Coordinates of C-alpha atoms and ligand atoms in Angstrom, one line a residue:
X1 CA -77.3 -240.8 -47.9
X2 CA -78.2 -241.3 -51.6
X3 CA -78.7 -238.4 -53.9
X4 CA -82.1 -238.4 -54.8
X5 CA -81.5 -238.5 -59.2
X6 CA -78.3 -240.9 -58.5
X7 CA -79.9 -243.7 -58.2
X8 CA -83.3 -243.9 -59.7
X9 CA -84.8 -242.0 -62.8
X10 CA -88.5 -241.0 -63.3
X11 CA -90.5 -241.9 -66.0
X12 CA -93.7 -242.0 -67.4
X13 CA -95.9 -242.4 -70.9
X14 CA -95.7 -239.7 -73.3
X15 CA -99.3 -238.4 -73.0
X16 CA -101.9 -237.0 -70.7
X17 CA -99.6 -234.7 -67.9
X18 CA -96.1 -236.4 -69.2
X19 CA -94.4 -232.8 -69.4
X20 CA -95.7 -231.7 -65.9
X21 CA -94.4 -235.1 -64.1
X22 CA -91.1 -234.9 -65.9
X23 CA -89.8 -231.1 -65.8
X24 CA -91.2 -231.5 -61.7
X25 CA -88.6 -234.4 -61.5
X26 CA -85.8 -232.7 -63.4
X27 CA -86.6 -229.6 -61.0
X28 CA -86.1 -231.9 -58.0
X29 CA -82.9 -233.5 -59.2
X30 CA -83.9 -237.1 -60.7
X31 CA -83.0 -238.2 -64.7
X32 CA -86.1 -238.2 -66.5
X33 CA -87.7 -240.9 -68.9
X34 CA -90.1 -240.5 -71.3
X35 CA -92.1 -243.7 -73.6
X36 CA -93.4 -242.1 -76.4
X37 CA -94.3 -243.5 -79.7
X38 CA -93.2 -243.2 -83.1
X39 CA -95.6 -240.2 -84.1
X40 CA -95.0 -238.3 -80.6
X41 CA -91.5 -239.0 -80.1
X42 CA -90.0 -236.2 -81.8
X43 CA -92.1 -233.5 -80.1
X44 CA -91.3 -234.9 -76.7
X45 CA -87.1 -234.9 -78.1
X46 CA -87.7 -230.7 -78.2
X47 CA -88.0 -230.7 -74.0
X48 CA -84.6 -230.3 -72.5
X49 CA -85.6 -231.6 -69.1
X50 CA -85.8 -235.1 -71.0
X51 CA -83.2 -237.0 -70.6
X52 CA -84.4 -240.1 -72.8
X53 CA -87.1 -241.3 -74.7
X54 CA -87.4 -244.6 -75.6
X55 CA -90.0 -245.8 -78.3
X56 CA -92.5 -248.4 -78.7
X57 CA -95.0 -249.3 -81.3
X58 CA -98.1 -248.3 -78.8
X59 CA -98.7 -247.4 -75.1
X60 CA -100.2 -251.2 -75.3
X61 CA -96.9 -252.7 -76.1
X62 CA -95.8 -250.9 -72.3
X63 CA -95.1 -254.9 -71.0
X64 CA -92.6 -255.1 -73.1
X65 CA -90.3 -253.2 -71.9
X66 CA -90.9 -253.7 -68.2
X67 CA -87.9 -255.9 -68.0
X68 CA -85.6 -253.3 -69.1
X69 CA -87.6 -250.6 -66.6
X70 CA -87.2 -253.0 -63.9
X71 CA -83.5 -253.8 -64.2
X72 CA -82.9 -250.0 -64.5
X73 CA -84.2 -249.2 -61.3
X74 CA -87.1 -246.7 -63.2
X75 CA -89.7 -245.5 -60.9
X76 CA -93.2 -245.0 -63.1
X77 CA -95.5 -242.1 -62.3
X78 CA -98.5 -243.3 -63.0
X79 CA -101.3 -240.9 -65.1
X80 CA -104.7 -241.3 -67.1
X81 CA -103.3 -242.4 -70.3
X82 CA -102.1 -245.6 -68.2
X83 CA -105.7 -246.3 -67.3
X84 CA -106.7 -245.4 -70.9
X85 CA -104.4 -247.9 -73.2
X86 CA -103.5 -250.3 -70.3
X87 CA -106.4 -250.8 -68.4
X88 CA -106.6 -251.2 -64.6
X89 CA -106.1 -255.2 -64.4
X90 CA -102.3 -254.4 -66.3
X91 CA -101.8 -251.1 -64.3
X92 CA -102.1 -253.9 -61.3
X93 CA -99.9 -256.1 -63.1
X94 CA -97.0 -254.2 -63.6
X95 CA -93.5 -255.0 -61.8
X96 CA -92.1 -251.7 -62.4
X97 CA -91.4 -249.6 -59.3
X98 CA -95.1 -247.9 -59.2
X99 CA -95.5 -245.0 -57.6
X100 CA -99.1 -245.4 -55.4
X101 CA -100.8 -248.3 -53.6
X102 CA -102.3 -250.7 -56.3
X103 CA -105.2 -251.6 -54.4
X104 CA -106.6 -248.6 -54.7
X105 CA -107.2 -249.8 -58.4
X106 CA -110.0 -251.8 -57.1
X107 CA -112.3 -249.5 -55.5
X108 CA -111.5 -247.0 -58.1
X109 CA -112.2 -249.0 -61.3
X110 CA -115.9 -250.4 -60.3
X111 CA -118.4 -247.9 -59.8
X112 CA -120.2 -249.4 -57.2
X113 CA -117.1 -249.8 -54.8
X114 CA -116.0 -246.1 -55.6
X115 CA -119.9 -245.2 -54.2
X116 CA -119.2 -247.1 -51.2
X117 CA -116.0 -245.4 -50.7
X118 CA -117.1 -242.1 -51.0
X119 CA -120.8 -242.8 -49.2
X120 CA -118.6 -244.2 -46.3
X121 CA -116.4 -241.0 -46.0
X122 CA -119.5 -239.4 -45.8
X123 CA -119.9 -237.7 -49.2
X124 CA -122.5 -236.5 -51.2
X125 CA -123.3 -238.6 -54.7
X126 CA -125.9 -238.3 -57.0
X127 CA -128.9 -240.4 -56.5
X128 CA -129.1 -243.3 -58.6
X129 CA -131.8 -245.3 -60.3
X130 CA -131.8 -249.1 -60.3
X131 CA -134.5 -248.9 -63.7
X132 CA -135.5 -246.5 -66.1
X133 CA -139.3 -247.0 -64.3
X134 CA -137.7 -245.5 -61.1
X135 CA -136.8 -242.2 -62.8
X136 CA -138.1 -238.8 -61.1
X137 CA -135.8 -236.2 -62.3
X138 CA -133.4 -235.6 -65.2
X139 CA -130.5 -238.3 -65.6
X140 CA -127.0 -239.2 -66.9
X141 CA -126.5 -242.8 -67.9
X142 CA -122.5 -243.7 -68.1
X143 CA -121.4 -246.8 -69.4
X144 CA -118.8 -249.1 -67.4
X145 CA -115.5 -248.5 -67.6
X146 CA -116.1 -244.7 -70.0
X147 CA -113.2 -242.2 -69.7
X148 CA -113.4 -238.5 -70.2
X149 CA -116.9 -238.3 -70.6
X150 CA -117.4 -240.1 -73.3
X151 CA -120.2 -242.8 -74.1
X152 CA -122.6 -240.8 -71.9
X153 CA -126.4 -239.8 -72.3
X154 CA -128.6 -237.5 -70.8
X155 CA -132.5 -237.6 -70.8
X156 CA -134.4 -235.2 -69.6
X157 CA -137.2 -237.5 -67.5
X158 CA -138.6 -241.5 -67.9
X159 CA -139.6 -241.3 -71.5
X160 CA -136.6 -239.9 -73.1
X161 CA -134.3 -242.5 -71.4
X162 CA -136.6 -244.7 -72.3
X163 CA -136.3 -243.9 -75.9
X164 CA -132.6 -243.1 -76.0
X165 CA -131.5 -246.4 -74.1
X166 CA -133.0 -248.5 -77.2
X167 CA -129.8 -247.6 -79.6
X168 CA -127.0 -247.3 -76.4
X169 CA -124.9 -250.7 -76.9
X170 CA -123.1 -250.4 -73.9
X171 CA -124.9 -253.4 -71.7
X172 CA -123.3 -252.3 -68.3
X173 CA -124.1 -248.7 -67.3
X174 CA -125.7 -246.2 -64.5
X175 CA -128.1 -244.0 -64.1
X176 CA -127.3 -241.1 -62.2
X177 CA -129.5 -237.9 -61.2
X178 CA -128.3 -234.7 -63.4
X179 CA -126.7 -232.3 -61.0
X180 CA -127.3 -228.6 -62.5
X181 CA -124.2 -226.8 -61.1
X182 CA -121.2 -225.5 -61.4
X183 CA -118.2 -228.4 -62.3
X184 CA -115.2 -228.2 -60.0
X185 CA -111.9 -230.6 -60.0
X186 CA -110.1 -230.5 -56.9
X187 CA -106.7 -231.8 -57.2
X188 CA -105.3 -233.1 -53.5
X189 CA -101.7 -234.4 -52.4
X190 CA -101.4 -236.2 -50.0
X191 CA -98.5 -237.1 -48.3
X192 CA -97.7 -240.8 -46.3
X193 CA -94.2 -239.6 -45.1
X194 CA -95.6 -236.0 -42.8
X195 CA -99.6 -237.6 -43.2
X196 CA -100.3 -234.5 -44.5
X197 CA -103.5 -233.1 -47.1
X198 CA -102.4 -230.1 -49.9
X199 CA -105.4 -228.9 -52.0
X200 CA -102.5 -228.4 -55.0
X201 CA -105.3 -226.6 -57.2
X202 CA -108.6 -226.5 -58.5
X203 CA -109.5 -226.6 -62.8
X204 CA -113.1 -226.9 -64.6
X205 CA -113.2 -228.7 -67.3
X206 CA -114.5 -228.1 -71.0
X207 CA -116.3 -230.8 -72.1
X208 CA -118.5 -230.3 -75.5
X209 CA -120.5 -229.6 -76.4
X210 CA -122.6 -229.1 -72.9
X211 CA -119.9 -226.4 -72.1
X212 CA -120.9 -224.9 -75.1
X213 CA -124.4 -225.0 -75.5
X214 CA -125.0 -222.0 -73.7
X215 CA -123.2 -220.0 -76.8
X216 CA -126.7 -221.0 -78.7
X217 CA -129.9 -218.9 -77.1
X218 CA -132.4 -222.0 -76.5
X219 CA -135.0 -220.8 -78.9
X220 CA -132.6 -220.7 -81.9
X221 CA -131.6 -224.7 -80.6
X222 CA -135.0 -225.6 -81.3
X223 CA -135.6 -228.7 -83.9
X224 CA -131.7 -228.9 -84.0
X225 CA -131.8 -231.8 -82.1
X226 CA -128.8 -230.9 -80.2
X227 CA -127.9 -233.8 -77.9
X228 CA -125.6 -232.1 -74.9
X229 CA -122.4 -234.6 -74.9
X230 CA -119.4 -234.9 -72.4
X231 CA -116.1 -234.9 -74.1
X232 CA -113.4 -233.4 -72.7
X233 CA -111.5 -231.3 -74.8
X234 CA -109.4 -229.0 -72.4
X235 CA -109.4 -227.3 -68.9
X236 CA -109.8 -223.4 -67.2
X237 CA -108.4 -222.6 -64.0
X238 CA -111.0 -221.7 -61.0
X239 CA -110.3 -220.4 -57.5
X240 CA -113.0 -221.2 -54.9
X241 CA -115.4 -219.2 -52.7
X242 CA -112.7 -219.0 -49.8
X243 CA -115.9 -220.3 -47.3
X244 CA -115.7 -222.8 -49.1
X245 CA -112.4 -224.0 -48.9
X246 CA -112.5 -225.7 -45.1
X247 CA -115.4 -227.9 -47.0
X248 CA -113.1 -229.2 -49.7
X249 CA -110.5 -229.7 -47.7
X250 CA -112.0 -232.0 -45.0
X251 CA -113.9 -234.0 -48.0
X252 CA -110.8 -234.7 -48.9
X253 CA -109.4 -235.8 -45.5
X254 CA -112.3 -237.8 -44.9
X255 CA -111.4 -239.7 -48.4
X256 CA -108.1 -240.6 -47.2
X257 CA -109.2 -241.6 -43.7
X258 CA -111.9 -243.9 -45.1
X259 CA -109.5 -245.1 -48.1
X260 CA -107.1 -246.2 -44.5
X261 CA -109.8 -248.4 -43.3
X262 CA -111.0 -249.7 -46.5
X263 CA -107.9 -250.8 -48.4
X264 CA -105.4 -251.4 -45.5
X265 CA -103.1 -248.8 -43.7
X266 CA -101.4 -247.6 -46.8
X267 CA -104.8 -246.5 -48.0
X268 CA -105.3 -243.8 -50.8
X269 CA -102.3 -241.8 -51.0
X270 CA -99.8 -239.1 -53.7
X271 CA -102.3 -237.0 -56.4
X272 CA -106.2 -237.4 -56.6
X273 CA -108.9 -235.7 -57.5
X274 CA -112.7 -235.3 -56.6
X275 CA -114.9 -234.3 -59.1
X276 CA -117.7 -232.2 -58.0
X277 CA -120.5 -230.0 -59.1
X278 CA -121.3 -227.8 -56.6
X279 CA -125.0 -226.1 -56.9
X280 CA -126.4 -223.1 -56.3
X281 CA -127.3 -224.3 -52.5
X282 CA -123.5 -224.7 -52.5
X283 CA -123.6 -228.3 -51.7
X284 CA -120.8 -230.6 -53.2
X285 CA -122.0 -233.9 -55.3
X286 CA -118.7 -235.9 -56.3
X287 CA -119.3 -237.8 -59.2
X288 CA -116.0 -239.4 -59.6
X289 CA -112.5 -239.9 -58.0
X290 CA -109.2 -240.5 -59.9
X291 CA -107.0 -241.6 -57.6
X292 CA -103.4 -240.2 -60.0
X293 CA -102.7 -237.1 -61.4
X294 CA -105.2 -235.6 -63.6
X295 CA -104.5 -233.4 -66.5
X296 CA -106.1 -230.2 -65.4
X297 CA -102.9 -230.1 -62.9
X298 CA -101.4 -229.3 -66.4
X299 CA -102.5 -225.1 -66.0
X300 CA -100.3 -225.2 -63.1
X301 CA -96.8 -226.3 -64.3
X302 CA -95.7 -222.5 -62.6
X303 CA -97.7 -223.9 -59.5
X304 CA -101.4 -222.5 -58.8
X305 CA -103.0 -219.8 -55.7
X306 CA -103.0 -222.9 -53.5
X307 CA -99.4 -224.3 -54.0
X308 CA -98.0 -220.6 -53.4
X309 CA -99.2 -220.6 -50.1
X310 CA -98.0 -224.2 -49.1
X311 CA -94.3 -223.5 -50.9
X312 CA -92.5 -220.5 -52.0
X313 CA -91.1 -221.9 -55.4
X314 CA -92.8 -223.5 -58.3
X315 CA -94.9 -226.9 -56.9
X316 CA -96.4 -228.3 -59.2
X317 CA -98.8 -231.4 -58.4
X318 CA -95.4 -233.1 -61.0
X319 CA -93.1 -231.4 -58.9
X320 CA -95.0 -232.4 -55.7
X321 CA -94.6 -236.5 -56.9
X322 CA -91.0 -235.7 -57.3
X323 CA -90.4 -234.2 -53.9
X324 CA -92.5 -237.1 -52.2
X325 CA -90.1 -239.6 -53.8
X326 CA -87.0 -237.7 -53.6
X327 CA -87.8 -237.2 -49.4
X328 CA -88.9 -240.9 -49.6
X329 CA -85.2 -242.0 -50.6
X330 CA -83.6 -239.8 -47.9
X331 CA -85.7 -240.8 -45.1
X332 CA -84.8 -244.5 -46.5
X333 CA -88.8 -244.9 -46.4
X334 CA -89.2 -245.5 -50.4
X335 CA -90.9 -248.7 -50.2
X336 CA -93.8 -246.7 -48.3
X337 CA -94.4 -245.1 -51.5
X338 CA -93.7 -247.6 -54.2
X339 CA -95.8 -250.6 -55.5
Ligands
AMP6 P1 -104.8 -239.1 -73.7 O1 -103.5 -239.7 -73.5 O2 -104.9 -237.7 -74.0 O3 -105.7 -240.0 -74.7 O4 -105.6 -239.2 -72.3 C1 -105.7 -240.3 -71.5 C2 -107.0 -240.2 -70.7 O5 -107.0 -239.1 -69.8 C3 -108.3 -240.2 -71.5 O6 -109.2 -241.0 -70.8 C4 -108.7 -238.7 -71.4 O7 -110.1 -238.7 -71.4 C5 -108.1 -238.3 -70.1 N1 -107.7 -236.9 -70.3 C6 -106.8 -236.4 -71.2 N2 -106.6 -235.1 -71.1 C7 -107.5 -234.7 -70.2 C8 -107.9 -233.4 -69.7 N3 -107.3 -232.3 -70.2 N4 -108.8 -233.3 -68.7 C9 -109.4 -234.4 -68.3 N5 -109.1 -235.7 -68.7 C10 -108.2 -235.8 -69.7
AMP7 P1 -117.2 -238.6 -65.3 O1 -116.7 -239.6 -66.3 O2 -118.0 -239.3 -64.2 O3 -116.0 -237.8 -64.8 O4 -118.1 -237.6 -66.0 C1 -117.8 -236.8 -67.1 C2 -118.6 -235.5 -67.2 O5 -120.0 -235.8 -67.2 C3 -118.4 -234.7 -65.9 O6 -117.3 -233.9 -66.0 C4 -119.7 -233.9 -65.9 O7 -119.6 -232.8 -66.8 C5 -120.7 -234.8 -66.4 N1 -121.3 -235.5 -65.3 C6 -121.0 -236.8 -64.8 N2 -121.9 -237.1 -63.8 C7 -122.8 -236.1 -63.7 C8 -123.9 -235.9 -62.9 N3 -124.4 -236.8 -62.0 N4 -124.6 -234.7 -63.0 C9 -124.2 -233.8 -64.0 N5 -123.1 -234.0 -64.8 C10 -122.4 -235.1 -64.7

């Protein structure tokens, strides 16, 4: 039987949860690969649990080194920053050994698929208006194709879109009801080789300045202009009403199910995330779904509430990819896992 590490090495881009994915394969025995570029090379170069870095220009110049990748039997962990500077339709083309089911990249990257995904598995999404005319209650328009919150709007009722949409250049958007609640990212494992769900860990995130606004009384706001804005500048860990927890988890199960019959038996599988607000009736809206590992995993490098109880030693959701793969190559089932 192979040693898992022997014969394969993990690696991924230099950004986003980078550190997480490779001291999680380090811990579970594989050499570790990091593409950084020139400017974030030599930070990465201070981690031990690198093995090797290897530098290009930019994350867009990734192709070019695919041949070497391929030859050296690299497995890629796929996280945001991929989506970010490659873009799904070169994520889809890559020939490295990826680790997830490509099609997946599909119903993810068009908005109207992921609804239909997610309204099929029988989960709750915020309304959405066809015009501005149809309008009844606050909104969030979100341009095609936006990451981490930017290149959003909000307008409080029919007028104020109706004003704000004349200067948004973006030609290709939504517009989604405003959910007043609470923000809550569940981050899920599941695994193809025991068909098993984790809940790994839950974050919120910050996002300014409508994380922040709050720090402002209203009435001192007043003929600021403030507009609230989405960016997302960092991440706070959250544990869960425990009642709620059964809820979460078979949202999540009924995700993967649905992903089964939608995208073929492989379906949805490894780290993803809903993103929900939850309000004060306590009932979940999921406004998004990243099907990889999402940075907020990054508070949990020590492994979070949830992953104590699944495992009695460090798992995080990096850890978790590596042990996935590493069981993969024993049970000789790799290919299940690989793209
Ligand atoms: P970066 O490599 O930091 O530019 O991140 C790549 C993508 O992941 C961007 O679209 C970011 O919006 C997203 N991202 C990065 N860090 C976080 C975070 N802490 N929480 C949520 N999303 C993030
Ligand atoms: P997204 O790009 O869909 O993950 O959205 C980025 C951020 O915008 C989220 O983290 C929320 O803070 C906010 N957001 C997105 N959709 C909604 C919604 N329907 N209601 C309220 N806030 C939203």
């Amino acid at each position: 039987m192979p040693k898992a590490g022997s014969q394969y090495a993990i690696a991924t881009l230099a950004s986003h949860s980078c550190l997480q994915i490779l001291k999680g394969a380090k811990d579970e025995g594989f050499s570790t690969l990091a593409i950084a570029t020139p400017k974030t090379a030599p930070f990465y170069k201070t981690f031990p649990f690198i093995d090797e870095i290897i530098t290009i220009p930019t994350f867009a110049d990734f192709p070019k080194i695919e041949d070497e990748l391929v030859k050296r039997n690299i497995v890629i962990i796929p996280h945001g920053s991929f989506v970010a500077y490659l873009g799904f339709e070169e994520n889809k083309k890559m020939k490295t050994h990826y680790f997830g089911n490509k099609d997946v990249l599909d119903w993810e990257s068009d908005r109207k698929m992921q609804r239909e995904w997610m309204v099929k598995a029988g989960i709750n999404v915020p309304r959405q208006f066809k015009s501005g005319e149809e309008i009844d209650a606050p909104v969030i328009v979100k341009s095609y194709g936006a990451a981490g919150g930017e290149g959003y709007f909000f307008a409080k009722n029919k007028g104020e879109f109706a004003d704000k949409i004349k200067s948004f250049k973006p030609t290709k958007y939504v517009i989604q009801e405003y959910i007043i609640g609470v923000s809550l990212y569940i981050h899920y494992f599941y695994s193809p080789l025991n068909q098993k769900l984790e809940i790994m860990s839950i974050d919120r995130r910050y996002e300014t300045n409508v994380d922040s606004l709050g720090r402002i009384p209203s009435q001192n706001q007043e003929g600021l202009n403030i507009q609230p804005s989405f960016v997302v500048v960092g991440n706070a860990p959250l544990v869960l009403r425990e009642s709620l927890l059964p809820q979460v988890y078979a949202m999540g199960q009924r995700v993967v199910e649905t992903s089964q019959k939608l995208m073929g038996p492989k379906g949805l599988f490894g780290p993803f995330c809903l993103e929900t607000i939850i309000t004060p009736k306590q009932e979940f809206f999921v406004v998004e779904i990243s099907c990889r590992i999402v940075a907020g995993t990054n508070l949990f490098m020590e492994g979070s509430p949830y992953s104590q109880l699944l495992y009695d030693e460090p798992m995080s959701t990096g850890r978790r990819i590596a042990r996935e793969i590493k069981l993969s190559v024993q049970e000789g089932r790799l290919t299940d896992i690989l793209d």
